Amino acid sequence: MSGTGREEDGRGRFGAMVSGLAVAVGCVLFLGGFVWAAVVYQPYTVPTDSMAPTVRPGDRVLAERIDGADVRRGDVVVFTDQLWGATPMVKRVVGVGGDKVACCDREGRLTVDGTPVDEPYLGRGPGTKAPASPQDFSATVPDGRIFLLGDERATSLDSRVHLQDADGGSVPLSAVQARVDAVAWPMDGMIDRPSSFAALPGGVSAAGPLSLQLGAILVGVALILGGAVYGPVAARLARRRTPAGGGR
């Protein structure tokens, strides 16, 4: 066999090796991303419009499993509390232990320890005069507890409804099961941490690993498809380069 034939055989073997390696790495990333997401995240279906427009009834959300100690102001959390009906609920944390949460200031904003908080997710918009809460309220959050409001302030049944309870409408941190990171269906994307709470002590929570997991899955798909295509294409190109009658 001529040197040209051996060269083409070498190219074919190299192409097959690269193709197999790409598919193997792709499978690891693809499956690893799914397994990682399944361990870290739990899906929930939002039953009411109390968190509109951030999440709407019937939306399928992905919530990161967290400990109550990881909760920060501005987080949208899934929690269960016996006094609230013992069913999973989705609300936004606006106050943590020691905070005085009140509404509303002269511009209709929520305040935390006297600091006004702009809440763009309420959809108040330029020139809108609707306050952050239809009714005025004030509550001091006990240590180890959180104060929760829905984003649809006109209809949400939240901590304001429980202000006369022993703990002033607050919920224990131990009631928190997860923090909502994204709306999976319809695919509205990630739920940003509100910067309006960042200036307060403790700041806002860090983003979850969902973007990394999705990236691993997408890269895995690309490698699998690319590896699967590369092998046959490389072999066909090698055959075309071989001159007619070149093997002697």
mmCIF file of C-alpha atoms in Angstrom:
data_model
loop_
_atom_site.group_PDB
_atom_site.id
_atom_site.type_symbol
_atom_site.label_atom_id
_atom_site.label_comp_id
_atom_site.label_asym_id
_atom_site.label_seq_id
_atom_site.Cartn_x
_atom_site.Cartn_y
_atom_site.Cartn_z
ATOM 1 C CA MET A 1 0.000 0.000 0.000
ATOM 2 C CA SER A 2 1.284 3.482 -0.842
ATOM 3 C CA GLY A 3 2.219 6.168 1.699
ATOM 4 C CA THR A 4 -0.864 8.088 0.632
ATOM 5 C CA GLY A 5 -3.101 5.203 1.654
ATOM 6 C CA ARG A 6 -1.490 4.909 5.050
ATOM 7 C CA GLU A 7 -1.851 8.676 5.533
ATOM 8 C CA GLU A 8 -5.519 8.573 4.698
ATOM 9 C CA ASP A 9 -6.052 5.605 7.032
ATOM 10 C CA GLY A 10 -4.353 7.585 9.803
ATOM 11 C CA ARG A 11 -6.608 10.543 9.181
ATOM 12 C CA GLY A 12 -9.640 8.289 9.299
ATOM 13 C CA ARG A 13 -8.578 6.738 12.610
ATOM 14 C CA PHE A 14 -7.823 10.185 14.073
ATOM 15 C CA GLY A 15 -11.232 11.468 12.943
ATOM 16 C CA ALA A 16 -12.972 8.488 14.528
ATOM 17 C CA MET A 17 -11.058 9.044 17.767
ATOM 18 C CA VAL A 18 -11.947 12.753 17.894
ATOM 19 C CA SER A 19 -15.559 11.952 17.052
ATOM 20 C CA GLY A 20 -15.833 9.333 19.810
ATOM 21 C CA LEU A 21 -14.152 11.598 22.367
ATOM 22 C CA ALA A 22 -16.490 14.496 21.566
ATOM 23 C CA VAL A 23 -19.559 12.273 21.923
ATOM 24 C CA ALA A 24 -18.277 10.824 25.218
ATOM 25 C CA VAL A 25 -17.536 14.242 26.725
ATOM 26 C CA GLY A 26 -20.854 15.542 25.428
ATOM 27 C CA CYS A 27 -22.745 12.712 27.110
ATOM 28 C CA VAL A 28 -20.983 13.414 30.412
ATOM 29 C CA LEU A 29 -21.854 17.128 30.258
ATOM 30 C CA PHE A 30 -25.418 16.515 29.087
ATOM 31 C CA LEU A 31 -26.281 13.874 31.682
ATOM 32 C CA GLY A 32 -24.231 15.590 34.393
ATOM 33 C CA GLY A 33 -26.069 18.871 33.847
ATOM 34 C CA PHE A 34 -29.446 17.150 34.139
ATOM 35 C CA VAL A 35 -28.469 15.221 37.270
ATOM 36 C CA TRP A 36 -26.971 18.325 38.882
ATOM 37 C CA ALA A 37 -30.142 20.320 38.149
ATOM 38 C CA ALA A 38 -32.361 17.541 39.509
ATOM 39 C CA VAL A 39 -30.410 17.486 42.772
ATOM 40 C CA VAL A 40 -30.357 21.265 43.249
ATOM 41 C CA TYR A 41 -33.742 22.319 41.827
ATOM 42 C CA GLN A 42 -37.341 21.349 42.360
ATOM 43 C CA PRO A 43 -40.206 22.269 40.003
ATOM 44 C CA TYR A 44 -43.380 23.925 41.288
ATOM 45 C CA THR A 45 -46.572 25.056 39.630
ATOM 46 C CA VAL A 46 -47.820 28.463 40.777
ATOM 47 C CA PRO A 47 -51.520 28.127 41.690
ATOM 48 C CA THR A 48 -52.627 31.785 42.038
ATOM 49 C CA ASP A 49 -51.978 35.258 40.634
ATOM 50 C CA SER A 50 -50.585 36.613 43.923
ATOM 51 C CA MET A 51 -47.076 36.903 42.403
ATOM 52 C CA ALA A 52 -48.108 38.471 39.078
ATOM 53 C CA PRO A 53 -46.563 39.795 36.953
ATOM 54 C CA THR A 54 -43.345 38.054 38.083
ATOM 55 C CA VAL A 55 -44.981 34.634 37.899
ATOM 56 C CA ARG A 56 -48.539 33.926 36.824
ATOM 57 C CA PRO A 57 -51.084 31.200 37.575
ATOM 58 C CA GLY A 58 -50.056 27.923 35.979
ATOM 59 C CA ASP A 59 -46.428 28.947 35.476
ATOM 60 C CA ARG A 60 -43.931 26.150 36.052
ATOM 61 C CA VAL A 61 -40.995 27.483 38.060
ATOM 62 C CA LEU A 62 -37.633 26.029 39.068
ATOM 63 C CA ALA A 63 -36.785 26.614 42.719
ATOM 64 C CA GLU A 64 -33.372 26.011 44.245
ATOM 65 C CA ARG A 65 -33.451 23.930 47.410
ATOM 66 C CA ILE A 66 -31.984 26.129 50.142
ATOM 67 C CA ASP A 67 -31.725 26.383 53.893
ATOM 68 C CA GLY A 68 -33.569 29.165 55.681
ATOM 69 C CA ALA A 69 -30.228 30.731 56.625
ATOM 70 C CA ASP A 70 -29.621 31.478 52.908
ATOM 71 C CA VAL A 71 -32.736 33.635 52.549
ATOM 72 C CA ARG A 72 -32.238 37.330 51.728
ATOM 73 C CA ARG A 73 -34.585 40.245 51.161
ATOM 74 C CA GLY A 74 -35.998 40.255 47.647
ATOM 75 C CA ASP A 75 -35.942 36.469 47.273
ATOM 76 C CA VAL A 76 -39.022 34.773 45.851
ATOM 77 C CA VAL A 77 -39.396 31.693 48.039
ATOM 78 C CA VAL A 78 -41.519 28.574 48.295
ATOM 79 C CA PHE A 79 -42.604 27.906 51.871
ATOM 80 C CA THR A 80 -45.159 26.005 53.908
ATOM 81 C CA ASP A 81 -46.630 27.313 57.153
ATOM 82 C CA GLN A 82 -49.444 25.728 59.145
ATOM 83 C CA LEU A 83 -51.064 29.087 59.946
ATOM 84 C CA TRP A 84 -51.159 29.966 56.246
ATOM 85 C CA GLY A 85 -52.926 26.783 55.186
ATOM 86 C CA ALA A 86 -50.187 24.115 55.238
ATOM 87 C CA THR A 87 -49.824 24.145 51.438
ATOM 88 C CA PRO A 88 -46.757 25.343 49.486
ATOM 89 C CA MET A 89 -46.944 29.068 48.740
ATOM 90 C CA VAL A 90 -44.809 31.418 46.644
ATOM 91 C CA LYS A 91 -44.148 34.944 48.000
ATOM 92 C CA ARG A 92 -41.391 37.561 48.042
ATOM 93 C CA VAL A 93 -39.297 38.195 51.166
ATOM 94 C CA VAL A 94 -39.332 41.921 51.998
ATOM 95 C CA GLY A 95 -38.113 41.763 55.590
ATOM 96 C CA VAL A 96 -35.867 39.582 57.760
ATOM 97 C CA GLY A 97 -35.365 39.311 61.512
ATOM 98 C CA GLY A 98 -35.058 42.726 63.177
ATOM 99 C CA ASP A 99 -36.450 44.721 60.220
ATOM 100 C CA LYS A 100 -39.261 47.215 60.550
ATOM 101 C CA VAL A 101 -41.309 46.898 57.366
ATOM 102 C CA ALA A 102 -43.812 49.660 56.635
ATOM 103 C CA CYS A 103 -45.892 51.096 53.820
ATOM 104 C CA CYS A 104 -46.227 53.537 52.449
ATOM 105 C CA ASP A 105 -43.969 56.612 52.264
ATOM 106 C CA ARG A 106 -44.963 59.858 50.513
ATOM 107 C CA GLU A 107 -44.170 58.339 47.134
ATOM 108 C CA GLY A 108 -46.141 55.177 47.843
ATOM 109 C CA ARG A 109 -43.065 53.003 48.405
ATOM 110 C CA LEU A 110 -42.358 50.212 50.852
ATOM 111 C CA THR A 111 -39.754 51.054 53.499
ATOM 112 C CA VAL A 112 -37.413 48.765 55.428
ATOM 113 C CA ASP A 113 -35.985 50.354 58.583
ATOM 114 C CA GLY A 114 -36.981 53.701 57.112
ATOM 115 C CA THR A 115 -35.166 53.107 53.790
ATOM 116 C CA PRO A 116 -37.467 53.394 50.750
ATOM 117 C CA VAL A 117 -37.405 50.398 48.427
ATOM 118 C CA ASP A 118 -38.187 50.774 44.733
ATOM 119 C CA GLU A 119 -39.931 47.640 43.470
ATOM 120 C CA PRO A 120 -39.888 47.565 39.643
ATOM 121 C CA TYR A 121 -41.538 44.136 39.595
ATOM 122 C CA LEU A 122 -44.785 45.732 40.818
ATOM 123 C CA GLY A 123 -45.256 47.258 37.378
ATOM 124 C CA ARG A 124 -46.058 50.682 38.752
ATOM 125 C CA GLY A 125 -44.333 52.331 35.783
ATOM 126 C CA PRO A 126 -43.614 55.996 35.060
ATOM 127 C CA GLY A 127 -46.373 58.288 36.268
ATOM 128 C CA THR A 128 -48.218 55.500 38.069
ATOM 129 C CA LYS A 129 -49.445 56.661 41.477
ATOM 130 C CA ALA A 130 -50.653 53.319 42.836
ATOM 131 C CA PRO A 131 -48.918 52.615 46.173
ATOM 132 C CA ALA A 132 -46.868 49.526 46.938
ATOM 133 C CA SER A 133 -49.756 48.386 49.150
ATOM 134 C CA PRO A 134 -53.421 49.430 49.010
ATOM 135 C CA GLN A 135 -53.469 49.600 52.814
ATOM 136 C CA ASP A 136 -50.911 51.125 55.140
ATOM 137 C CA PHE A 137 -49.182 48.778 57.574
ATOM 138 C CA SER A 138 -46.179 48.505 59.844
ATOM 139 C CA ALA A 139 -44.569 45.415 61.358
ATOM 140 C CA THR A 140 -41.340 44.516 63.144
ATOM 141 C CA VAL A 141 -40.005 41.107 62.112
ATOM 142 C CA PRO A 142 -38.901 38.848 65.006
ATOM 143 C CA ASP A 143 -35.480 37.204 64.843
ATOM 144 C CA GLY A 144 -35.393 33.961 62.871
ATOM 145 C CA ARG A 145 -38.453 34.919 60.840
ATOM 146 C CA ILE A 146 -39.290 36.646 57.530
ATOM 147 C CA PHE A 147 -42.010 38.993 56.281
ATOM 148 C CA LEU A 148 -43.531 38.071 52.913
ATOM 149 C CA LEU A 149 -45.611 39.905 50.318
ATOM 150 C CA GLY A 150 -47.011 38.920 46.950
ATOM 151 C CA ASP A 151 -46.085 41.041 43.938
ATOM 152 C CA GLU A 152 -49.782 41.481 43.143
ATOM 153 C CA ARG A 153 -50.358 43.682 46.190
ATOM 154 C CA ALA A 154 -54.042 44.338 45.542
ATOM 155 C CA THR A 155 -55.130 40.695 45.873
ATOM 156 C CA SER A 156 -52.280 38.759 47.523
ATOM 157 C CA LEU A 157 -53.042 37.075 50.839
ATOM 158 C CA ASP A 158 -49.703 37.494 52.561
ATOM 159 C CA SER A 159 -48.141 38.744 55.793
ATOM 160 C CA ARG A 160 -50.490 41.753 55.819
ATOM 161 C CA VAL A 161 -53.432 39.424 56.388
ATOM 162 C CA HIS A 162 -51.693 37.916 59.437
ATOM 163 C CA LEU A 163 -50.551 41.130 61.123
ATOM 164 C CA GLN A 164 -52.697 40.383 64.173
ATOM 165 C CA ASP A 165 -51.127 36.945 64.666
ATOM 166 C CA ALA A 166 -48.709 36.423 67.540
ATOM 167 C CA ASP A 167 -45.671 36.919 65.275
ATOM 168 C CA GLY A 168 -47.043 39.884 63.342
ATOM 169 C CA GLY A 169 -47.560 38.071 60.057
ATOM 170 C CA SER A 170 -44.032 36.670 59.879
ATOM 171 C CA VAL A 171 -43.036 33.120 58.957
ATOM 172 C CA PRO A 172 -40.168 31.095 60.476
ATOM 173 C CA LEU A 173 -37.077 30.599 58.330
ATOM 174 C CA SER A 174 -37.511 26.857 58.795
ATOM 175 C CA ALA A 175 -40.705 27.058 56.707
ATOM 176 C CA VAL A 176 -38.713 27.958 53.572
ATOM 177 C CA GLN A 177 -38.180 25.052 51.186
ATOM 178 C CA ALA A 178 -36.699 26.677 48.092
ATOM 179 C CA ARG A 179 -35.923 29.922 46.265
ATOM 180 C CA VAL A 180 -37.400 30.507 42.803
ATOM 181 C CA ASP A 181 -34.709 31.095 40.180
ATOM 182 C CA ALA A 182 -36.537 30.865 36.861
ATOM 183 C CA VAL A 183 -39.840 30.391 35.085
ATOM 184 C CA ALA A 184 -39.379 27.183 33.102
ATOM 185 C CA TRP A 185 -42.771 27.205 31.364
ATOM 186 C CA PRO A 186 -43.606 29.366 29.615
ATOM 187 C CA MET A 187 -39.886 30.015 29.115
ATOM 188 C CA ASP A 188 -39.726 33.513 30.606
ATOM 189 C CA GLY A 189 -36.183 32.992 31.864
ATOM 190 C CA MET A 190 -34.374 33.881 35.059
ATOM 191 C CA ILE A 191 -35.892 35.870 37.913
ATOM 192 C CA ASP A 192 -33.402 38.599 38.766
ATOM 193 C CA ARG A 193 -32.448 39.507 42.308
ATOM 194 C CA PRO A 194 -33.908 43.002 42.903
ATOM 195 C CA SER A 195 -31.115 45.553 43.237
ATOM 196 C CA SER A 196 -33.390 47.762 45.357
ATOM 197 C CA PHE A 197 -32.607 45.571 48.387
ATOM 198 C CA ALA A 198 -28.849 45.419 47.740
ATOM 199 C CA ALA A 199 -28.041 48.519 49.801
ATOM 200 C CA LEU A 200 -29.626 47.064 52.949
ATOM 201 C CA PRO A 201 -27.545 45.033 55.451
ATOM 202 C CA GLY A 202 -26.964 41.504 54.155
ATOM 203 C CA GLY A 203 -27.487 42.514 50.536
ATOM 204 C CA VAL A 204 -29.219 40.156 48.120
ATOM 205 C CA SER A 205 -28.654 36.467 47.487
ATOM 206 C CA ALA A 206 -26.285 35.178 44.830
ATOM 207 C CA ALA A 207 -27.701 33.685 41.666
ATOM 208 C CA GLY A 208 -28.162 29.931 41.679
ATOM 209 C CA PRO A 209 -26.225 27.524 39.431
ATOM 210 C CA LEU A 210 -29.024 27.132 36.882
ATOM 211 C CA SER A 211 -27.157 29.045 34.153
ATOM 212 C CA LEU A 212 -24.109 26.800 34.572
ATOM 213 C CA GLN A 213 -26.282 23.700 34.441
ATOM 214 C CA LEU A 214 -28.047 24.851 31.279
ATOM 215 C CA GLY A 215 -24.682 25.740 29.769
ATOM 216 C CA ALA A 216 -23.341 22.247 30.487
ATOM 217 C CA ILE A 217 -26.411 20.671 28.904
ATOM 218 C CA LEU A 218 -26.203 22.832 25.761
ATOM 219 C CA VAL A 219 -22.462 22.282 25.335
ATOM 220 C CA GLY A 220 -23.082 18.559 25.790
ATOM 221 C CA VAL A 221 -25.713 18.563 23.045
ATOM 222 C CA ALA A 222 -23.383 20.475 20.719
ATOM 223 C CA LEU A 223 -20.517 18.031 21.319
ATOM 224 C CA ILE A 224 -22.739 14.986 20.815
ATOM 225 C CA LEU A 225 -24.146 16.316 17.535
ATOM 226 C CA GLY A 226 -20.775 17.614 16.362
ATOM 227 C CA GLY A 227 -19.001 14.370 17.215
ATOM 228 C CA ALA A 228 -21.674 12.286 15.544
ATOM 229 C CA VAL A 229 -21.397 14.328 12.345
ATOM 230 C CA TYR A 230 -17.615 14.737 12.315
ATOM 231 C CA GLY A 231 -16.763 11.032 12.018
ATOM 232 C CA PRO A 232 -18.728 10.296 8.814
ATOM 233 C CA VAL A 233 -17.764 13.662 7.266
ATOM 234 C CA ALA A 234 -14.056 13.092 7.978
ATOM 235 C CA ALA A 235 -14.215 9.587 6.502
ATOM 236 C CA ARG A 236 -15.942 10.813 3.336
ATOM 237 C CA LEU A 237 -13.414 13.600 2.861
ATOM 238 C CA ALA A 238 -10.574 11.109 3.327
ATOM 239 C CA ARG A 239 -12.025 8.853 0.611
ATOM 240 C CA ARG A 240 -12.355 11.791 -1.774
ATOM 241 C CA ARG A 241 -8.700 12.721 -1.275
ATOM 242 C CA THR A 242 -7.535 9.208 -2.178
ATOM 243 C CA PRO A 243 -6.539 9.193 -5.906
ATOM 244 C CA ALA A 244 -8.117 6.600 -8.124
ATOM 245 C CA GLY A 245 -5.849 3.584 -8.178
ATOM 246 C CA GLY A 246 -3.605 5.149 -5.556
ATOM 247 C CA GLY A 247 -3.331 1.955 -3.501
ATOM 248 C CA ARG A 248 -0.722 -0.330 -5.046
#
